[in-house]
């Protein structure tokens, strides 16, 4: 688990009233198509249905009243795999490199422990997303698998996706 450094972000559960602001965070990342395996032309309704899936516990990072990031926490699988958590994180472009992703990761690890998860797994970290890969490693995740050429990157073509894992 990572140390929780003092940061100005408040992380709280998302509400129905947050949906349009969450879309404003998600849209640039989804449209870019470089880090999430969702259609680049995904509609707002479809993106929010995905993010707010019934199995997802959705949270937001707020700074000065503005939503600067969002993440979801869920069980990675059912049955025998239900003890492993999974998360997805997106930071607003204007808030990048301010520690939002690190704060959300620390929060999600703590929340996963509180919910009784024994590990966390990221199923599909795009290898060219080097900032995320390094951050997750600094947060205690290890690369435990490589999916060769599993992601069609809009600039780099077929690139690897990584499976990253951490026991809690």
Short mmCIF file of N, CA and C in Angstrom, two decimals:
data_model
loop_
_atom_site.label_atom_id
_atom_site.label_comp_id
_atom_site.label_asym_id
_atom_site.label_seq_id
_atom_site.Cartn_x
_atom_site.Cartn_y
_atom_site.Cartn_z
N UNK A 1 0.85 -1.18 0.00
CA UNK A 1 0.00 0.00 0.00
C UNK A 1 0.89 1.24 0.00
N UNK A 2 0.42 2.30 -0.62
CA UNK A 2 1.23 3.51 -0.72
C UNK A 2 0.94 4.46 0.43
N UNK A 3 1.87 5.31 0.69
CA UNK A 3 1.68 6.32 1.73
C UNK A 3 0.67 7.35 1.24
N UNK A 4 -0.14 7.83 2.15
CA UNK A 4 -1.14 8.83 1.80
C UNK A 4 -0.56 10.21 2.10
N UNK A 5 0.01 10.83 1.08
CA UNK A 5 0.57 12.16 1.24
C UNK A 5 -0.56 13.18 1.31
N UNK A 6 -0.31 14.27 2.01
CA UNK A 6 -1.32 15.32 2.09
C UNK A 6 -1.62 15.82 0.68
N UNK A 7 -2.89 15.90 0.35
CA UNK A 7 -3.31 16.39 -0.96
C UNK A 7 -4.62 17.14 -0.81
N UNK A 8 -4.89 18.06 -1.72
CA UNK A 8 -6.07 18.90 -1.57
C UNK A 8 -7.36 18.26 -2.06
N UNK A 9 -7.31 17.08 -2.59
CA UNK A 9 -8.48 16.47 -3.21
C UNK A 9 -9.37 15.81 -2.17
N UNK A 10 -10.65 16.01 -2.33
CA UNK A 10 -11.64 15.28 -1.55
C UNK A 10 -12.14 14.17 -2.46
N UNK A 11 -12.13 12.95 -1.99
CA UNK A 11 -12.64 11.83 -2.78
C UNK A 11 -13.89 11.34 -2.10
N UNK A 12 -14.97 11.30 -2.88
CA UNK A 12 -16.28 10.94 -2.34
C UNK A 12 -17.03 10.09 -3.35
N UNK A 13 -18.08 9.45 -2.87
CA UNK A 13 -18.95 8.67 -3.76
C UNK A 13 -19.62 9.61 -4.75
N UNK A 14 -19.76 9.14 -5.97
CA UNK A 14 -20.43 9.92 -7.01
C UNK A 14 -21.94 9.86 -6.79
N UNK A 15 -22.61 10.91 -7.24
CA UNK A 15 -24.07 10.96 -7.17
C UNK A 15 -24.62 11.12 -8.59
N UNK A 16 -25.91 10.97 -8.72
CA UNK A 16 -26.57 11.18 -10.01
C UNK A 16 -26.29 12.58 -10.53
N UNK A 17 -26.18 13.55 -9.65
CA UNK A 17 -25.92 14.93 -10.05
C UNK A 17 -24.53 15.12 -10.64
N UNK A 18 -23.64 14.16 -10.45
CA UNK A 18 -22.27 14.26 -10.95
C UNK A 18 -22.12 13.75 -12.39
N UNK A 19 -23.13 13.12 -12.93
CA UNK A 19 -22.99 12.42 -14.20
C UNK A 19 -22.45 13.31 -15.32
N UNK A 20 -22.97 14.50 -15.50
CA UNK A 20 -22.50 15.34 -16.61
C UNK A 20 -21.05 15.78 -16.40
N UNK A 21 -20.67 16.03 -15.15
CA UNK A 21 -19.28 16.41 -14.87
C UNK A 21 -18.35 15.21 -15.03
N UNK A 22 -18.82 14.03 -14.70
CA UNK A 22 -18.01 12.83 -14.93
C UNK A 22 -17.82 12.62 -16.42
N UNK A 23 -18.85 12.84 -17.21
CA UNK A 23 -18.71 12.72 -18.66
C UNK A 23 -17.64 13.68 -19.17
N UNK A 24 -17.59 14.89 -18.63
CA UNK A 24 -16.57 15.86 -19.07
C UNK A 24 -15.16 15.36 -18.74
N UNK A 25 -15.02 14.56 -17.69
CA UNK A 25 -13.72 13.96 -17.36
C UNK A 25 -13.43 12.78 -18.29
N UNK A 26 -14.44 11.93 -18.51
CA UNK A 26 -14.24 10.73 -19.31
C UNK A 26 -14.04 11.01 -20.80
N UNK A 27 -14.80 11.95 -21.32
CA UNK A 27 -14.84 12.13 -22.77
C UNK A 27 -13.48 12.32 -23.43
N UNK A 28 -12.61 13.22 -22.95
CA UNK A 28 -11.32 13.38 -23.64
C UNK A 28 -10.49 12.10 -23.68
N UNK A 29 -10.51 11.34 -22.60
CA UNK A 29 -9.75 10.09 -22.54
C UNK A 29 -10.35 9.06 -23.49
N UNK A 30 -11.66 8.91 -23.45
CA UNK A 30 -12.31 7.94 -24.32
C UNK A 30 -12.15 8.33 -25.79
N UNK A 31 -12.28 9.61 -26.12
CA UNK A 31 -12.14 10.06 -27.51
C UNK A 31 -10.71 9.85 -28.03
N UNK A 32 -9.72 10.03 -27.15
CA UNK A 32 -8.33 9.85 -27.57
C UNK A 32 -8.04 8.41 -27.96
N UNK A 33 -8.69 7.46 -27.30
CA UNK A 33 -8.54 6.05 -27.65
C UNK A 33 -7.19 5.44 -27.35
N UNK A 34 -6.40 6.08 -26.50
CA UNK A 34 -5.04 5.60 -26.25
C UNK A 34 -4.88 4.79 -24.98
N UNK A 35 -5.87 4.84 -24.07
CA UNK A 35 -5.68 4.18 -22.78
C UNK A 35 -6.86 3.33 -22.33
N UNK A 36 -8.00 3.44 -22.95
CA UNK A 36 -9.18 2.67 -22.56
C UNK A 36 -9.73 1.91 -23.76
N UNK A 37 -10.05 0.64 -23.58
CA UNK A 37 -10.61 -0.15 -24.68
C UNK A 37 -12.12 0.04 -24.83
N UNK A 38 -12.50 1.29 -25.08
CA UNK A 38 -13.90 1.60 -25.39
C UNK A 38 -13.91 2.27 -26.76
N UNK A 39 -15.02 2.21 -27.48
CA UNK A 39 -15.07 2.85 -28.79
C UNK A 39 -14.80 4.35 -28.67
N UNK A 40 -13.98 4.88 -29.56
CA UNK A 40 -13.64 6.30 -29.52
C UNK A 40 -14.86 7.18 -29.76
N UNK A 41 -15.86 6.64 -30.43
CA UNK A 41 -17.07 7.42 -30.72
C UNK A 41 -18.21 7.08 -29.75
N UNK A 42 -17.88 6.52 -28.60
CA UNK A 42 -18.89 6.14 -27.62
C UNK A 42 -19.77 7.35 -27.28
N UNK A 43 -21.05 7.12 -27.15
CA UNK A 43 -21.97 8.21 -26.79
C UNK A 43 -21.86 8.50 -25.29
N UNK A 44 -22.31 9.65 -24.91
CA UNK A 44 -22.33 10.01 -23.49
C UNK A 44 -23.15 9.00 -22.70
N UNK A 45 -24.34 8.65 -23.21
CA UNK A 45 -25.19 7.69 -22.51
C UNK A 45 -24.50 6.34 -22.35
N UNK A 46 -23.86 5.85 -23.40
CA UNK A 46 -23.18 4.56 -23.33
C UNK A 46 -21.98 4.61 -22.39
N UNK A 47 -21.24 5.70 -22.43
CA UNK A 47 -20.07 5.84 -21.56
C UNK A 47 -20.49 5.87 -20.09
N UNK A 48 -21.55 6.60 -19.80
CA UNK A 48 -22.01 6.68 -18.41
C UNK A 48 -22.64 5.37 -17.96
N UNK A 49 -23.29 4.66 -18.87
CA UNK A 49 -23.84 3.34 -18.52
C UNK A 49 -22.70 2.38 -18.18
N UNK A 50 -21.60 2.45 -18.95
CA UNK A 50 -20.41 1.62 -18.67
C UNK A 50 -19.81 2.01 -17.32
N UNK A 51 -19.57 3.31 -17.10
CA UNK A 51 -18.90 3.77 -15.89
C UNK A 51 -19.74 3.49 -14.65
N UNK A 52 -21.05 3.70 -14.79
CA UNK A 52 -21.97 3.50 -13.67
C UNK A 52 -22.63 2.12 -13.71
N UNK A 53 -21.94 1.13 -14.25
CA UNK A 53 -22.47 -0.23 -14.26
C UNK A 53 -22.94 -0.59 -12.85
N UNK A 54 -24.00 -1.38 -12.73
CA UNK A 54 -24.51 -1.72 -11.38
C UNK A 54 -23.46 -2.33 -10.45
N UNK A 55 -22.45 -2.98 -11.00
CA UNK A 55 -21.42 -3.60 -10.16
C UNK A 55 -20.34 -2.61 -9.73
N UNK A 56 -20.36 -1.40 -10.27
CA UNK A 56 -19.31 -0.41 -10.00
C UNK A 56 -19.69 0.50 -8.83
N UNK A 57 -18.74 0.68 -7.94
CA UNK A 57 -18.81 1.69 -6.89
C UNK A 57 -18.05 2.88 -7.48
N UNK A 58 -18.76 3.95 -7.86
CA UNK A 58 -18.15 5.08 -8.58
C UNK A 58 -17.84 6.20 -7.59
N UNK A 59 -16.63 6.72 -7.71
CA UNK A 59 -16.17 7.80 -6.85
C UNK A 59 -15.61 8.94 -7.69
N UNK A 60 -15.53 10.11 -7.08
CA UNK A 60 -14.96 11.27 -7.77
C UNK A 60 -13.94 11.94 -6.87
N UNK A 61 -12.93 12.53 -7.51
CA UNK A 61 -11.97 13.38 -6.82
C UNK A 61 -12.38 14.82 -7.12
N UNK A 62 -12.51 15.61 -6.06
CA UNK A 62 -13.00 16.98 -6.19
C UNK A 62 -11.92 17.92 -5.66
N UNK A 63 -11.68 18.99 -6.41
CA UNK A 63 -10.72 20.01 -6.02
C UNK A 63 -11.39 21.37 -6.22
N UNK A 64 -11.59 22.10 -5.15
CA UNK A 64 -12.21 23.41 -5.26
C UNK A 64 -13.62 23.36 -5.84
N UNK A 65 -14.33 22.29 -5.59
CA UNK A 65 -15.69 22.15 -6.09
C UNK A 65 -15.81 21.53 -7.46
N UNK A 66 -14.69 21.35 -8.15
CA UNK A 66 -14.70 20.77 -9.50
C UNK A 66 -14.26 19.31 -9.46
N UNK A 67 -14.94 18.48 -10.24
CA UNK A 67 -14.54 17.08 -10.35
C UNK A 67 -13.32 17.01 -11.27
N UNK A 68 -12.20 16.52 -10.72
CA UNK A 68 -10.94 16.46 -11.46
C UNK A 68 -10.53 15.03 -11.80
N UNK A 69 -11.29 14.06 -11.30
CA UNK A 69 -11.00 12.66 -11.59
C UNK A 69 -12.14 11.80 -11.12
N UNK A 70 -12.16 10.58 -11.63
CA UNK A 70 -13.17 9.61 -11.22
C UNK A 70 -12.57 8.22 -11.29
N UNK A 71 -13.08 7.35 -10.46
CA UNK A 71 -12.70 5.95 -10.55
C UNK A 71 -13.87 5.08 -10.14
N UNK A 72 -13.79 3.83 -10.60
CA UNK A 72 -14.76 2.85 -10.12
C UNK A 72 -14.01 1.70 -9.47
N UNK A 73 -14.68 1.06 -8.53
CA UNK A 73 -14.16 -0.11 -7.83
C UNK A 73 -15.21 -1.20 -7.97
N UNK A 74 -14.76 -2.39 -8.28
CA UNK A 74 -15.67 -3.52 -8.43
C UNK A 74 -14.91 -4.81 -8.16
N UNK A 75 -15.65 -5.91 -8.02
CA UNK A 75 -15.01 -7.22 -7.98
C UNK A 75 -14.54 -7.54 -9.39
N UNK A 76 -13.34 -8.07 -9.51
CA UNK A 76 -12.79 -8.39 -10.82
C UNK A 76 -13.56 -9.55 -11.48
N UNK A 77 -14.02 -10.48 -10.67
CA UNK A 77 -14.76 -11.64 -11.15
C UNK A 77 -15.80 -12.02 -10.11
N UNK A 78 -16.54 -13.06 -10.42
CA UNK A 78 -17.52 -13.59 -9.49
C UNK A 78 -16.96 -14.88 -8.88
N UNK A 79 -17.73 -15.48 -8.00
CA UNK A 79 -17.38 -16.78 -7.45
C UNK A 79 -16.00 -16.80 -6.84
N UNK A 80 -15.18 -17.75 -7.29
CA UNK A 80 -13.84 -17.94 -6.74
C UNK A 80 -12.89 -16.78 -6.97
N UNK A 81 -13.26 -15.83 -7.83
CA UNK A 81 -12.41 -14.66 -8.07
C UNK A 81 -12.96 -13.38 -7.47
N UNK A 82 -14.02 -13.49 -6.69
CA UNK A 82 -14.69 -12.31 -6.15
C UNK A 82 -13.89 -11.59 -5.07
N UNK A 83 -12.82 -12.20 -4.58
CA UNK A 83 -12.00 -11.57 -3.55
C UNK A 83 -10.96 -10.62 -4.13
N UNK A 84 -10.89 -10.54 -5.46
CA UNK A 84 -9.94 -9.66 -6.14
C UNK A 84 -10.70 -8.45 -6.69
N UNK A 85 -10.24 -7.25 -6.33
CA UNK A 85 -10.85 -6.01 -6.79
C UNK A 85 -10.29 -5.61 -8.15
N UNK A 86 -10.99 -4.72 -8.80
CA UNK A 86 -10.57 -4.12 -10.07
C UNK A 86 -11.01 -2.67 -10.04
N UNK A 87 -10.24 -1.80 -10.66
CA UNK A 87 -10.58 -0.38 -10.73
C UNK A 87 -10.29 0.15 -12.12
N UNK A 88 -10.96 1.25 -12.45
CA UNK A 88 -10.64 2.05 -13.62
C UNK A 88 -10.57 3.49 -13.16
N UNK A 89 -9.57 4.23 -13.65
CA UNK A 89 -9.34 5.60 -13.21
C UNK A 89 -9.23 6.52 -14.42
N UNK A 90 -9.80 7.72 -14.32
CA UNK A 90 -9.62 8.74 -15.35
C UNK A 90 -9.45 10.08 -14.66
N UNK A 91 -8.47 10.84 -15.12
CA UNK A 91 -8.18 12.18 -14.60
C UNK A 91 -8.50 13.20 -15.69
N UNK A 92 -9.11 14.31 -15.31
CA UNK A 92 -9.38 15.39 -16.25
C UNK A 92 -8.06 15.91 -16.80
N UNK A 93 -7.99 16.20 -18.10
CA UNK A 93 -6.73 16.67 -18.69
C UNK A 93 -6.12 17.87 -17.96
N UNK A 94 -6.92 18.82 -17.52
CA UNK A 94 -6.40 20.00 -16.83
C UNK A 94 -5.83 19.68 -15.46
N UNK A 95 -6.14 18.52 -14.92
CA UNK A 95 -5.67 18.15 -13.58
C UNK A 95 -4.54 17.14 -13.60
N UNK A 96 -4.05 16.78 -14.78
CA UNK A 96 -2.98 15.78 -14.86
C UNK A 96 -1.70 16.32 -14.24
N UNK A 97 -0.92 15.38 -13.70
CA UNK A 97 0.37 15.66 -13.06
C UNK A 97 0.23 16.48 -11.78
N UNK A 98 -0.95 16.35 -11.14
CA UNK A 98 -1.18 17.04 -9.87
C UNK A 98 -1.41 16.05 -8.74
N UNK A 99 -1.22 14.75 -8.99
CA UNK A 99 -1.37 13.75 -7.96
C UNK A 99 -2.77 13.19 -7.82
N UNK A 100 -3.65 13.50 -8.77
CA UNK A 100 -5.03 13.01 -8.69
C UNK A 100 -5.07 11.49 -8.81
N UNK A 101 -4.38 10.94 -9.81
CA UNK A 101 -4.40 9.48 -10.00
C UNK A 101 -3.80 8.77 -8.79
N UNK A 102 -2.73 9.29 -8.26
CA UNK A 102 -2.10 8.69 -7.07
C UNK A 102 -3.06 8.72 -5.89
N UNK A 103 -3.74 9.86 -5.70
CA UNK A 103 -4.69 9.97 -4.59
C UNK A 103 -5.86 9.00 -4.77
N UNK A 104 -6.36 8.88 -6.00
CA UNK A 104 -7.46 7.95 -6.24
C UNK A 104 -7.01 6.51 -6.05
N UNK A 105 -5.79 6.18 -6.47
CA UNK A 105 -5.29 4.82 -6.29
C UNK A 105 -5.18 4.50 -4.80
N UNK A 106 -4.58 5.41 -4.03
CA UNK A 106 -4.46 5.19 -2.58
C UNK A 106 -5.83 5.00 -1.95
N UNK A 107 -6.77 5.83 -2.36
CA UNK A 107 -8.14 5.74 -1.83
C UNK A 107 -8.77 4.40 -2.21
N UNK A 108 -8.58 3.99 -3.45
CA UNK A 108 -9.20 2.73 -3.91
C UNK A 108 -8.60 1.52 -3.20
N UNK A 109 -7.31 1.55 -2.93
CA UNK A 109 -6.69 0.43 -2.21
C UNK A 109 -7.24 0.33 -0.79
N UNK A 110 -7.39 1.48 -0.15
CA UNK A 110 -7.95 1.50 1.20
C UNK A 110 -9.41 1.04 1.18
N UNK A 111 -10.17 1.54 0.22
CA UNK A 111 -11.58 1.17 0.12
C UNK A 111 -11.73 -0.32 -0.18
N UNK A 112 -10.86 -0.85 -1.04
CA UNK A 112 -10.91 -2.28 -1.36
C UNK A 112 -10.65 -3.11 -0.11
N UNK A 113 -9.68 -2.71 0.70
CA UNK A 113 -9.41 -3.42 1.96
C UNK A 113 -10.62 -3.35 2.88
N UNK A 114 -11.23 -2.19 2.99
CA UNK A 114 -12.41 -2.03 3.84
C UNK A 114 -13.55 -2.93 3.38
N UNK A 115 -13.64 -3.16 2.09
CA UNK A 115 -14.71 -4.00 1.54
C UNK A 115 -14.35 -5.48 1.59
N UNK A 116 -13.16 -5.82 2.09
CA UNK A 116 -12.79 -7.21 2.26
C UNK A 116 -12.08 -7.86 1.09
N UNK A 117 -11.70 -7.07 0.10
CA UNK A 117 -10.93 -7.64 -1.01
C UNK A 117 -9.53 -8.01 -0.51
N UNK A 118 -8.96 -9.05 -1.10
CA UNK A 118 -7.63 -9.52 -0.69
C UNK A 118 -6.54 -9.15 -1.68
N UNK A 119 -6.95 -8.65 -2.85
CA UNK A 119 -5.99 -8.26 -3.88
C UNK A 119 -6.69 -7.29 -4.83
N UNK A 120 -5.87 -6.64 -5.67
CA UNK A 120 -6.42 -5.80 -6.73
C UNK A 120 -5.68 -6.14 -8.01
N UNK A 121 -6.42 -6.21 -9.10
CA UNK A 121 -5.86 -6.55 -10.39
C UNK A 121 -6.34 -5.55 -11.44
N UNK A 122 -5.40 -5.09 -12.24
CA UNK A 122 -5.72 -4.28 -13.41
C UNK A 122 -5.57 -5.20 -14.62
N UNK A 123 -6.63 -5.40 -15.36
CA UNK A 123 -6.67 -6.41 -16.41
C UNK A 123 -6.06 -5.98 -17.73
N UNK A 124 -6.00 -4.66 -17.99
CA UNK A 124 -5.70 -4.23 -19.35
C UNK A 124 -5.05 -2.85 -19.33
N UNK A 125 -3.83 -2.76 -18.80
CA UNK A 125 -3.09 -1.51 -18.76
C UNK A 125 -2.30 -1.42 -20.06
N UNK A 126 -2.55 -0.38 -20.83
CA UNK A 126 -1.91 -0.24 -22.13
C UNK A 126 -0.43 0.07 -21.92
N UNK A 127 0.43 -0.73 -22.53
CA UNK A 127 1.87 -0.64 -22.28
C UNK A 127 2.46 0.71 -22.66
N UNK A 128 1.88 1.39 -23.63
CA UNK A 128 2.40 2.70 -24.04
C UNK A 128 1.98 3.82 -23.07
N UNK A 129 1.12 3.51 -22.12
CA UNK A 129 0.72 4.48 -21.11
C UNK A 129 1.74 4.42 -19.97
N UNK A 130 2.96 4.84 -20.28
CA UNK A 130 4.09 4.65 -19.38
C UNK A 130 3.91 5.38 -18.05
N UNK A 131 3.27 6.54 -18.05
CA UNK A 131 3.05 7.25 -16.78
C UNK A 131 2.18 6.42 -15.85
N UNK A 132 1.14 5.81 -16.39
CA UNK A 132 0.26 4.97 -15.56
C UNK A 132 1.00 3.72 -15.09
N UNK A 133 1.73 3.08 -15.99
CA UNK A 133 2.46 1.86 -15.61
C UNK A 133 3.42 2.17 -14.46
N UNK A 134 4.17 3.27 -14.59
CA UNK A 134 5.12 3.63 -13.52
C UNK A 134 4.39 3.98 -12.23
N UNK A 135 3.28 4.70 -12.33
CA UNK A 135 2.53 5.05 -11.12
C UNK A 135 2.00 3.81 -10.43
N UNK A 136 1.41 2.90 -11.18
CA UNK A 136 0.88 1.69 -10.55
C UNK A 136 2.00 0.88 -9.91
N UNK A 137 3.17 0.85 -10.55
CA UNK A 137 4.30 0.15 -9.92
C UNK A 137 4.72 0.84 -8.63
N UNK A 138 4.77 2.17 -8.63
CA UNK A 138 5.10 2.90 -7.40
C UNK A 138 4.05 2.66 -6.31
N UNK A 139 2.84 2.36 -6.72
CA UNK A 139 1.75 2.09 -5.77
C UNK A 139 1.73 0.64 -5.31
N UNK A 140 2.69 -0.17 -5.76
CA UNK A 140 2.82 -1.53 -5.28
C UNK A 140 2.35 -2.62 -6.23
N UNK A 141 1.92 -2.26 -7.42
CA UNK A 141 1.48 -3.27 -8.39
C UNK A 141 2.67 -3.84 -9.15
N UNK A 142 2.56 -5.11 -9.48
CA UNK A 142 3.58 -5.78 -10.29
C UNK A 142 2.95 -6.19 -11.60
N UNK A 143 3.75 -6.17 -12.65
CA UNK A 143 3.30 -6.70 -13.94
C UNK A 143 3.39 -8.21 -13.84
N UNK A 144 2.27 -8.88 -13.99
CA UNK A 144 2.27 -10.33 -13.87
C UNK A 144 1.86 -11.00 -15.18
N UNK A 145 1.60 -10.21 -16.19
CA UNK A 145 1.26 -10.78 -17.49
C UNK A 145 1.32 -9.74 -18.58
N UNK A 146 1.63 -10.21 -19.78
CA UNK A 146 1.67 -9.36 -20.97
C UNK A 146 0.77 -10.00 -22.02
N UNK A 147 -0.14 -9.19 -22.56
CA UNK A 147 -1.02 -9.64 -23.63
C UNK A 147 -0.48 -9.04 -24.92
N UNK A 148 0.30 -9.80 -25.68
CA UNK A 148 1.00 -9.25 -26.85
C UNK A 148 0.02 -8.73 -27.91
N UNK A 149 0.24 -7.47 -28.31
CA UNK A 149 -0.54 -6.88 -29.38
C UNK A 149 -2.04 -6.85 -29.12
N UNK A 150 -2.45 -6.76 -27.87
CA UNK A 150 -3.87 -6.86 -27.51
C UNK A 150 -4.65 -5.57 -27.70
N UNK A 151 -3.97 -4.45 -27.93
CA UNK A 151 -4.66 -3.15 -28.03
C UNK A 151 -4.24 -2.45 -29.31
N UNK A 152 -5.23 -2.00 -30.05
CA UNK A 152 -4.99 -1.25 -31.29
C UNK A 152 -4.94 0.23 -30.96
N UNK A 153 -3.74 0.72 -30.75
CA UNK A 153 -3.50 2.11 -30.36
C UNK A 153 -3.65 3.01 -31.58
N UNK A 154 -4.30 4.17 -31.44
CA UNK A 154 -4.53 5.03 -32.61
C UNK A 154 -3.26 5.59 -33.24
N UNK A 155 -2.17 5.66 -32.51
CA UNK A 155 -0.91 6.18 -33.05
C UNK A 155 0.14 5.10 -33.26
N UNK A 156 0.19 4.11 -32.38
CA UNK A 156 1.28 3.12 -32.37
C UNK A 156 0.89 1.77 -32.95
N UNK A 157 -0.35 1.62 -33.36
CA UNK A 157 -0.79 0.33 -33.88
C UNK A 157 -0.97 -0.68 -32.75
N UNK A 158 -0.72 -1.93 -33.05
CA UNK A 158 -0.92 -2.99 -32.06
C UNK A 158 0.16 -2.94 -30.99
N UNK A 159 -0.27 -2.71 -29.75
CA UNK A 159 0.65 -2.63 -28.62
C UNK A 159 0.19 -3.63 -27.56
N UNK A 160 1.08 -3.92 -26.64
CA UNK A 160 0.78 -4.87 -25.57
C UNK A 160 -0.14 -4.24 -24.52
N UNK A 161 -0.89 -5.09 -23.88
CA UNK A 161 -1.65 -4.72 -22.69
C UNK A 161 -1.04 -5.52 -21.53
N UNK A 162 -0.99 -4.89 -20.37
CA UNK A 162 -0.38 -5.52 -19.20
C UNK A 162 -1.44 -5.89 -18.18
N UNK A 163 -1.20 -6.98 -17.49
CA UNK A 163 -1.99 -7.36 -16.33
C UNK A 163 -1.13 -7.01 -15.12
N UNK A 164 -1.69 -6.22 -14.22
CA UNK A 164 -0.94 -5.79 -13.03
C UNK A 164 -1.72 -6.23 -11.79
N UNK A 165 -0.98 -6.58 -10.72
CA UNK A 165 -1.59 -7.23 -9.57
C UNK A 165 -0.91 -6.79 -8.29
N UNK A 166 -1.71 -6.72 -7.22
CA UNK A 166 -1.17 -6.43 -5.89
C UNK A 166 -2.02 -7.14 -4.84
N UNK A 167 -1.36 -7.84 -3.93
CA UNK A 167 -2.06 -8.39 -2.76
C UNK A 167 -2.29 -7.25 -1.79
N UNK A 168 -3.45 -7.29 -1.15
CA UNK A 168 -3.78 -6.22 -0.18
C UNK A 168 -3.54 -6.71 1.24
#
